[in-house]
mmCIF file of N, CA, C and O in Angstrom:
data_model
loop_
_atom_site.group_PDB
_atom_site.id
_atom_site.type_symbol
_atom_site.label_atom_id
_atom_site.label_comp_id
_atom_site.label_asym_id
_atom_site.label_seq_id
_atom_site.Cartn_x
_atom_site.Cartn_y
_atom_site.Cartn_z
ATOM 1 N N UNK A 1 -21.944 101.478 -34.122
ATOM 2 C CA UNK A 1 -23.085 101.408 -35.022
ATOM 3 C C UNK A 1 -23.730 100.029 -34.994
ATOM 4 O O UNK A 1 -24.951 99.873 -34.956
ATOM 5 N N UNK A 2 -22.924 99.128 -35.012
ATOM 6 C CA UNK A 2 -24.058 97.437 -35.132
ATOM 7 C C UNK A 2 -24.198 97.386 -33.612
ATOM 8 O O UNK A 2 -25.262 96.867 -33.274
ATOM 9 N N UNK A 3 -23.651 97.662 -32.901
ATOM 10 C CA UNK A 3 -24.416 97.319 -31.821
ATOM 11 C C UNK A 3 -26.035 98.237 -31.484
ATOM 12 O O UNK A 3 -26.916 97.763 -30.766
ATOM 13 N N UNK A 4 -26.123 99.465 -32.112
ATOM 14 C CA UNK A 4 -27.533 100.184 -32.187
ATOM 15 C C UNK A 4 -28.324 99.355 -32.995
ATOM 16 O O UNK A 4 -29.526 99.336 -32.730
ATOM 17 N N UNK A 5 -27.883 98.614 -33.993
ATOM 18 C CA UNK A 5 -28.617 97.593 -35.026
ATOM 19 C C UNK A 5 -28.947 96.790 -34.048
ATOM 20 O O UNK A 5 -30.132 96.711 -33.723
ATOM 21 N N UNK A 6 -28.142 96.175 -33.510
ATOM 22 C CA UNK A 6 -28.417 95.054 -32.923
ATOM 23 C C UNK A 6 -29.693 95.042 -31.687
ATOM 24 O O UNK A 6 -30.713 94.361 -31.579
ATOM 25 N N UNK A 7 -29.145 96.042 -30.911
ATOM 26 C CA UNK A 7 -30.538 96.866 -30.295
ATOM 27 C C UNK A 7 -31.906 97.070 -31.203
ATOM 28 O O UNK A 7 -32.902 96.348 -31.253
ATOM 29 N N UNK A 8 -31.713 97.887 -31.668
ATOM 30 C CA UNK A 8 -32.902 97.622 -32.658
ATOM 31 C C UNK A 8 -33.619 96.770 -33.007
ATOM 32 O O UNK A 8 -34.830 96.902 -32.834
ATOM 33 N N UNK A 9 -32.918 95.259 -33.801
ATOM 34 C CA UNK A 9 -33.075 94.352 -34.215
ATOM 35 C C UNK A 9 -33.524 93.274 -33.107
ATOM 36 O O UNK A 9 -34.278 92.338 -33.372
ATOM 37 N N UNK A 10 -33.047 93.483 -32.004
ATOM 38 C CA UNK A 10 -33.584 92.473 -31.052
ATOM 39 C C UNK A 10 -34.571 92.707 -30.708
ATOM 40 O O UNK A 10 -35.300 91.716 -30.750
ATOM 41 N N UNK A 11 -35.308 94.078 -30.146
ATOM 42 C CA UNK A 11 -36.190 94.291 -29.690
ATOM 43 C C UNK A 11 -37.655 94.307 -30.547
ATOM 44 O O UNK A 11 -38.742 94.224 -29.974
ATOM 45 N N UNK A 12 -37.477 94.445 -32.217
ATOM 46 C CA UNK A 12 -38.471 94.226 -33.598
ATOM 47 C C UNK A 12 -38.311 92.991 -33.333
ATOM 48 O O UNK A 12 -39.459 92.547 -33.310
ATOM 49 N N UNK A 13 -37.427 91.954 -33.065
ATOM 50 C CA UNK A 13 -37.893 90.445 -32.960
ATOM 51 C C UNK A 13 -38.460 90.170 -31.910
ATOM 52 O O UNK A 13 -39.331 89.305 -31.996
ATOM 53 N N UNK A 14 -38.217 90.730 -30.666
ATOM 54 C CA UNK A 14 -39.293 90.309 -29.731
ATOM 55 C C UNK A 14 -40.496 90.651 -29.698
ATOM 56 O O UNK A 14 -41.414 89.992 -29.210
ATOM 57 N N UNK A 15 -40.599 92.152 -30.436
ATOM 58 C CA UNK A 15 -41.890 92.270 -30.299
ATOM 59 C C UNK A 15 -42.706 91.887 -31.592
ATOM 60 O O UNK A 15 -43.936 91.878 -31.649
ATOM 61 N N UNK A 16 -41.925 91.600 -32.527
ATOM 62 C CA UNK A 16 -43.075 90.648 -33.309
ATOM 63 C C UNK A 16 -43.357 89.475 -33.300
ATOM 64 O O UNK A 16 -44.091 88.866 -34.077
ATOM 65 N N UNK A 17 -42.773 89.096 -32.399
ATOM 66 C CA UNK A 17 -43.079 87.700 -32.055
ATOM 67 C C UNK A 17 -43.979 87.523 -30.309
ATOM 68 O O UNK A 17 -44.164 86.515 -29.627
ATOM 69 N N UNK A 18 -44.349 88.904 -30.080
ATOM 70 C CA UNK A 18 -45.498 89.252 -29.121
ATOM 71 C C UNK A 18 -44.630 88.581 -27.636
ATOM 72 O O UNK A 18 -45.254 88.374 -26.595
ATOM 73 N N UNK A 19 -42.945 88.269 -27.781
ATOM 74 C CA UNK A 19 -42.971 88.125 -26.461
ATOM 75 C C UNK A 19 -41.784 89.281 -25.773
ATOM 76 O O UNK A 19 -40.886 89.991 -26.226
ATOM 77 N N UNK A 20 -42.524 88.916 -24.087
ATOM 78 C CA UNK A 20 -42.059 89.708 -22.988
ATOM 79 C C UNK A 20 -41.079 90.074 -22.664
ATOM 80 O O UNK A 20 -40.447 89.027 -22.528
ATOM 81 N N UNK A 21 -40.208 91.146 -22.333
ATOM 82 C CA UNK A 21 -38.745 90.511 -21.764
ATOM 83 C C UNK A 21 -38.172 89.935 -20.667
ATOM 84 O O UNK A 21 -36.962 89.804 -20.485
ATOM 85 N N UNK A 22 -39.395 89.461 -19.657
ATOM 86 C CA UNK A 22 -39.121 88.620 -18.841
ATOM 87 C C UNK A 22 -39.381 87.510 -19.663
ATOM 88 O O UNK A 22 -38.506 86.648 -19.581
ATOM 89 N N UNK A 23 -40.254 87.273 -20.384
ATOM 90 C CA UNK A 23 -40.234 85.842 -20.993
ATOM 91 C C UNK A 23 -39.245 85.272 -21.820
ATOM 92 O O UNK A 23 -38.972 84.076 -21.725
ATOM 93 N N UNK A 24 -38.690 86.013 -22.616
ATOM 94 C CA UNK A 24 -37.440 85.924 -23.285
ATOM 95 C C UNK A 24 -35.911 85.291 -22.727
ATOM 96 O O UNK A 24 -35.292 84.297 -23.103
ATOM 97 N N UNK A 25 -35.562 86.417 -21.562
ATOM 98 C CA UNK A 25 -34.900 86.726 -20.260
ATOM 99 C C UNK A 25 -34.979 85.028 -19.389
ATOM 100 O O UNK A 25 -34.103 84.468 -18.730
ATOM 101 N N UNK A 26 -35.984 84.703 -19.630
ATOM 102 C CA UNK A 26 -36.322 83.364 -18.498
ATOM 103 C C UNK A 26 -36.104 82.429 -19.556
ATOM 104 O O UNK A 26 -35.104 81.740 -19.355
ATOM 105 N N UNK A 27 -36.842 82.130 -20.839
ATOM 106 C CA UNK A 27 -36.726 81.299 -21.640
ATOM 107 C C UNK A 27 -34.473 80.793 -22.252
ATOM 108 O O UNK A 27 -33.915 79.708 -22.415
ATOM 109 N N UNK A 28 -33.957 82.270 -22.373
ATOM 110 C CA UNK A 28 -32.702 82.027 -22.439
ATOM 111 C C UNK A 28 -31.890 81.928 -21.217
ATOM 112 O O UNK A 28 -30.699 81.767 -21.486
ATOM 113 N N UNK A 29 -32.154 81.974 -19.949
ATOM 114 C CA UNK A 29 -31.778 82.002 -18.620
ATOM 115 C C UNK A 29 -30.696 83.472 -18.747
ATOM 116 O O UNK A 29 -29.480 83.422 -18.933
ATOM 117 N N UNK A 30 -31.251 84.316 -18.640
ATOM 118 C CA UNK A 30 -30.565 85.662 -18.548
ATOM 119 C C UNK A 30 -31.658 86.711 -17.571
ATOM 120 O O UNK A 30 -32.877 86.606 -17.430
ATOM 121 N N UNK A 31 -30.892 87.529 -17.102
ATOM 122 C CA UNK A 31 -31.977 88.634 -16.166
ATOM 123 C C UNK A 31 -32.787 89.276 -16.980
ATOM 124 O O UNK A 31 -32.515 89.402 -18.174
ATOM 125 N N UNK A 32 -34.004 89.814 -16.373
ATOM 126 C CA UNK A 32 -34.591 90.614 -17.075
ATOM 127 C C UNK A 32 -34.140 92.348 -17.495
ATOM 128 O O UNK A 32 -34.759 93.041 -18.303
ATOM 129 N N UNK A 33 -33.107 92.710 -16.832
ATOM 130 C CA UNK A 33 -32.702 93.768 -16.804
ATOM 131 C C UNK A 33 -31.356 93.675 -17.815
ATOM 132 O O UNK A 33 -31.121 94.580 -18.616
ATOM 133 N N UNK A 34 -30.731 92.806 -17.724
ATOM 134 C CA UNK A 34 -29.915 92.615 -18.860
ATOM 135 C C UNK A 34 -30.456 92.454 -20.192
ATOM 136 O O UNK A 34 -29.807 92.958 -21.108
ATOM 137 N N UNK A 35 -31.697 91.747 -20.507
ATOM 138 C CA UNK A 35 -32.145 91.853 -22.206
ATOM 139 C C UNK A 35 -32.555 93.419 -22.219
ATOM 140 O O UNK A 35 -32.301 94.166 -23.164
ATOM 141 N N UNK A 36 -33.311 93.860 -20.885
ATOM 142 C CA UNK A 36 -33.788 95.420 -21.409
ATOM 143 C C UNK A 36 -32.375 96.311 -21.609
ATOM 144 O O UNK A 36 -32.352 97.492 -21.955
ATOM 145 N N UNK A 37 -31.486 95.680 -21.384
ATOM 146 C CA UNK A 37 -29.845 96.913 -21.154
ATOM 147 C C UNK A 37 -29.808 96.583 -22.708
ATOM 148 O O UNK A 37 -29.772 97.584 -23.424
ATOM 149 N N UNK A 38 -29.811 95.329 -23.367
ATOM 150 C CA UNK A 38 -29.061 94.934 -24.697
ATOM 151 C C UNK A 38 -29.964 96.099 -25.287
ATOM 152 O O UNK A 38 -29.487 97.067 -25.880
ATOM 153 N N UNK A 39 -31.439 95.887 -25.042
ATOM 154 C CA UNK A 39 -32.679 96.491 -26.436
ATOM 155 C C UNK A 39 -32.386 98.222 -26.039
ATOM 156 O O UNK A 39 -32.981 99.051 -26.727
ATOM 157 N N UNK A 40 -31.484 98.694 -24.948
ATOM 158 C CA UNK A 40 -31.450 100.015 -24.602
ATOM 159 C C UNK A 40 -30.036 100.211 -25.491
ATOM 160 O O UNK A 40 -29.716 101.368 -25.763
ATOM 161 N N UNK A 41 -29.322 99.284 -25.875
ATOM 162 C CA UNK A 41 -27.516 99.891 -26.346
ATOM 163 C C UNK A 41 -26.802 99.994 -24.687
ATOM 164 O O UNK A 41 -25.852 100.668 -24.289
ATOM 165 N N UNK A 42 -27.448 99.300 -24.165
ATOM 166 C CA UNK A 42 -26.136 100.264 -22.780
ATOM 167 C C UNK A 42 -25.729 98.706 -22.304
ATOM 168 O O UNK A 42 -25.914 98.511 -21.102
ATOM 169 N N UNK A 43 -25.378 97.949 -22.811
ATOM 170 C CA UNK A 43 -24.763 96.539 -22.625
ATOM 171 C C UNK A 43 -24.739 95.552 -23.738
ATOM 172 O O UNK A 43 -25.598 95.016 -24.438
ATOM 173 N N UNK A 44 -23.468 95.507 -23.648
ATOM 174 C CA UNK A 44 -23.235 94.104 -24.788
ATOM 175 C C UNK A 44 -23.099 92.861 -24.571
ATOM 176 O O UNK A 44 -22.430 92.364 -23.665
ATOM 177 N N UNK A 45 -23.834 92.196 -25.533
ATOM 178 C CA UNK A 45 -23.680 90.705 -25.084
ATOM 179 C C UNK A 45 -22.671 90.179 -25.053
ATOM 180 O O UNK A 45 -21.707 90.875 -25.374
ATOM 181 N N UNK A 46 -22.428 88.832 -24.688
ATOM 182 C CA UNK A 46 -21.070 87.925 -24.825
ATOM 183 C C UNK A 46 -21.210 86.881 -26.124
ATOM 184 O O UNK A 46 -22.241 86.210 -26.178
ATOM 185 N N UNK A 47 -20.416 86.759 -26.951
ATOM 186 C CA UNK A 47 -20.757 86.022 -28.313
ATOM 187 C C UNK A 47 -21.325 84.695 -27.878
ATOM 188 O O UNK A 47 -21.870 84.189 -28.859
ATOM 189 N N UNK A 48 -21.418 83.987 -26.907
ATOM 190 C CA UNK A 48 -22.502 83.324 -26.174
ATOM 191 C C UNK A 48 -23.901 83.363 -26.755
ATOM 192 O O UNK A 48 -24.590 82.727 -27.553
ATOM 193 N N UNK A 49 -24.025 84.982 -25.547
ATOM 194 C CA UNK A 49 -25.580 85.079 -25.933
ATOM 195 C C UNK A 49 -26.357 85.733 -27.121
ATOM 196 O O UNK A 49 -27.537 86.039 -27.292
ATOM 197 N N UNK A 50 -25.092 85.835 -27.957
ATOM 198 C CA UNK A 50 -25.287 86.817 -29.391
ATOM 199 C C UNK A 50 -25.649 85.144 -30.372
ATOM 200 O O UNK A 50 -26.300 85.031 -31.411
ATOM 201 N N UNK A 51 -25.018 84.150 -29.640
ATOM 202 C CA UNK A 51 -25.571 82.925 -30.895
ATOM 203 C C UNK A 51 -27.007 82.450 -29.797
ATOM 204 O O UNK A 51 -28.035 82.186 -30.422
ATOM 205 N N UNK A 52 -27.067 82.373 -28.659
ATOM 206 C CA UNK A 52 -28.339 81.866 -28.268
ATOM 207 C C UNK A 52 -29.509 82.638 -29.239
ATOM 208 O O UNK A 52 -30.255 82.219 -30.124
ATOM 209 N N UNK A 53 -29.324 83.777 -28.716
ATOM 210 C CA UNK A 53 -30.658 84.883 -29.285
ATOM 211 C C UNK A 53 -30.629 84.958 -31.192
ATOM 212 O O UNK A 53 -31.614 85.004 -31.929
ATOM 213 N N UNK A 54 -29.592 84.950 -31.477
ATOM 214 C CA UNK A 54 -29.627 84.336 -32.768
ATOM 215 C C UNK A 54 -30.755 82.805 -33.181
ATOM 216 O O UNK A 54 -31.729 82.763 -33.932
ATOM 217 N N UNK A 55 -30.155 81.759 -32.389
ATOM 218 C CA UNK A 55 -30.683 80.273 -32.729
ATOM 219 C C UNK A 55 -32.448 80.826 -32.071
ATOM 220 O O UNK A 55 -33.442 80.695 -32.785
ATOM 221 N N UNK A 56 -32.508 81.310 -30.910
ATOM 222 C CA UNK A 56 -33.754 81.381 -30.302
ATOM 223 C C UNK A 56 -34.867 81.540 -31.608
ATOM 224 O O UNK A 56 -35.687 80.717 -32.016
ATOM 225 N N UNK A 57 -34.548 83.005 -32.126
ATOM 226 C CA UNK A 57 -35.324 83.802 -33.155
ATOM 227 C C UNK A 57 -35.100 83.289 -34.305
ATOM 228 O O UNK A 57 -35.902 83.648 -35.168
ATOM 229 N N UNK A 58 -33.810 82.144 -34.826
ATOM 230 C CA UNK A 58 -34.100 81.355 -36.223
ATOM 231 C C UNK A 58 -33.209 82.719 -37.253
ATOM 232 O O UNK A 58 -33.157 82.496 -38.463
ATOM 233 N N UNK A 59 -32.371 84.437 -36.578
ATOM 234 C CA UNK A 59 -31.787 84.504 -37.773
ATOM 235 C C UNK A 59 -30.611 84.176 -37.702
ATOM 236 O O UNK A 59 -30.266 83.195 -37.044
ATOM 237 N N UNK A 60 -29.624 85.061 -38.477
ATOM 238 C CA UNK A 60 -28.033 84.824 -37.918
ATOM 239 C C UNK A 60 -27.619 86.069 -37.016
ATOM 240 O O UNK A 60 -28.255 87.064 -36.668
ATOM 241 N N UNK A 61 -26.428 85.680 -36.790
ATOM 242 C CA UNK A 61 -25.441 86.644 -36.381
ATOM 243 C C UNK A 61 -25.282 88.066 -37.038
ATOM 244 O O UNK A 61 -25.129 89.217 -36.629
ATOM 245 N N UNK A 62 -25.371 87.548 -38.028
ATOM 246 C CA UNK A 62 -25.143 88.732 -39.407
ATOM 247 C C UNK A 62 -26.325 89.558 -39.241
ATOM 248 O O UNK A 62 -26.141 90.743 -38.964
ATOM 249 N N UNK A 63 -27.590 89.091 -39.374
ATOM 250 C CA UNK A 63 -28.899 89.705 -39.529
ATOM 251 C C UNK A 63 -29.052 90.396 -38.044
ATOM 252 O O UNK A 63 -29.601 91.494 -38.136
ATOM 253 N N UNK A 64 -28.722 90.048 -36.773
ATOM 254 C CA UNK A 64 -28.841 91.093 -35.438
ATOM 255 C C UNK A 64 -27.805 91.969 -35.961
ATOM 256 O O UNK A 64 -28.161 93.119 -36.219
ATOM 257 N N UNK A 65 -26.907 91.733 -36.113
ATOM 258 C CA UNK A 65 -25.980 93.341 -36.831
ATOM 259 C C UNK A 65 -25.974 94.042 -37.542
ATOM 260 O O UNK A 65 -25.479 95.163 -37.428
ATOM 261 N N UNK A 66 -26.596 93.537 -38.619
ATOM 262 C CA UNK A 66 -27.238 94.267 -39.631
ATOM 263 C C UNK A 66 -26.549 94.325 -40.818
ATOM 264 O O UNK A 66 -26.653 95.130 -41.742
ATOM 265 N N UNK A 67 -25.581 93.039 -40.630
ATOM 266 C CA UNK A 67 -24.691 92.675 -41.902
ATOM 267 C C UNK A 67 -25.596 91.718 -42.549
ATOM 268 O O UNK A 67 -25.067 90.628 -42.764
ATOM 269 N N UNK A 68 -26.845 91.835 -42.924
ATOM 270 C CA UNK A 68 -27.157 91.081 -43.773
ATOM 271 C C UNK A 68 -29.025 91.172 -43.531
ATOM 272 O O UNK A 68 -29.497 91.061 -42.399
ATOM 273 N N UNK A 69 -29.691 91.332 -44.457
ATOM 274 C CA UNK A 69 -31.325 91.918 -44.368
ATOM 275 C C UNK A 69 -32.266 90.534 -44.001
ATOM 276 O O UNK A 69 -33.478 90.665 -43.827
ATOM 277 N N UNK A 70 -31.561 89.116 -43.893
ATOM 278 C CA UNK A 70 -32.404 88.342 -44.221
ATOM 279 C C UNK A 70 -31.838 87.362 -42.808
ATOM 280 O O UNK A 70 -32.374 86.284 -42.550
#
């Protein structure tokens, strides 16, 4: 289940923040086919790139999982 959140949640932050997933993908040095696997559920990150994409977008850990609304 949090990892479908987390899917979810990543992909409403990229796209409200109007960017690409190659731009994203390049900006955190990750493939472009790997951020589209995370925003699909069919790959999980490494708690690595679960705090990059956290710090990138400014929420927490908690808030991509959906332990927490804010």
């Amino acid at each position: 289940m949090a990892m479908k959140v987390f899917a979810k949640r990543l992909h409403e932050l990229r796209t409200e923040r109007g960017i690409e997933i190659q731009a994203l993908a390049t900006k955190l040095g990750l493939h472009y086919t790997t951020v589209l696997r995370y925003e699909r559920n069919e790959a999980k990150p490494s708690i690595e790139t679960i705090i990059l994409l956290a710090d990138f977008f400014g929420v927490s850990t908690d808030y991509l999982f959906g332990r927490a609304d804010i």
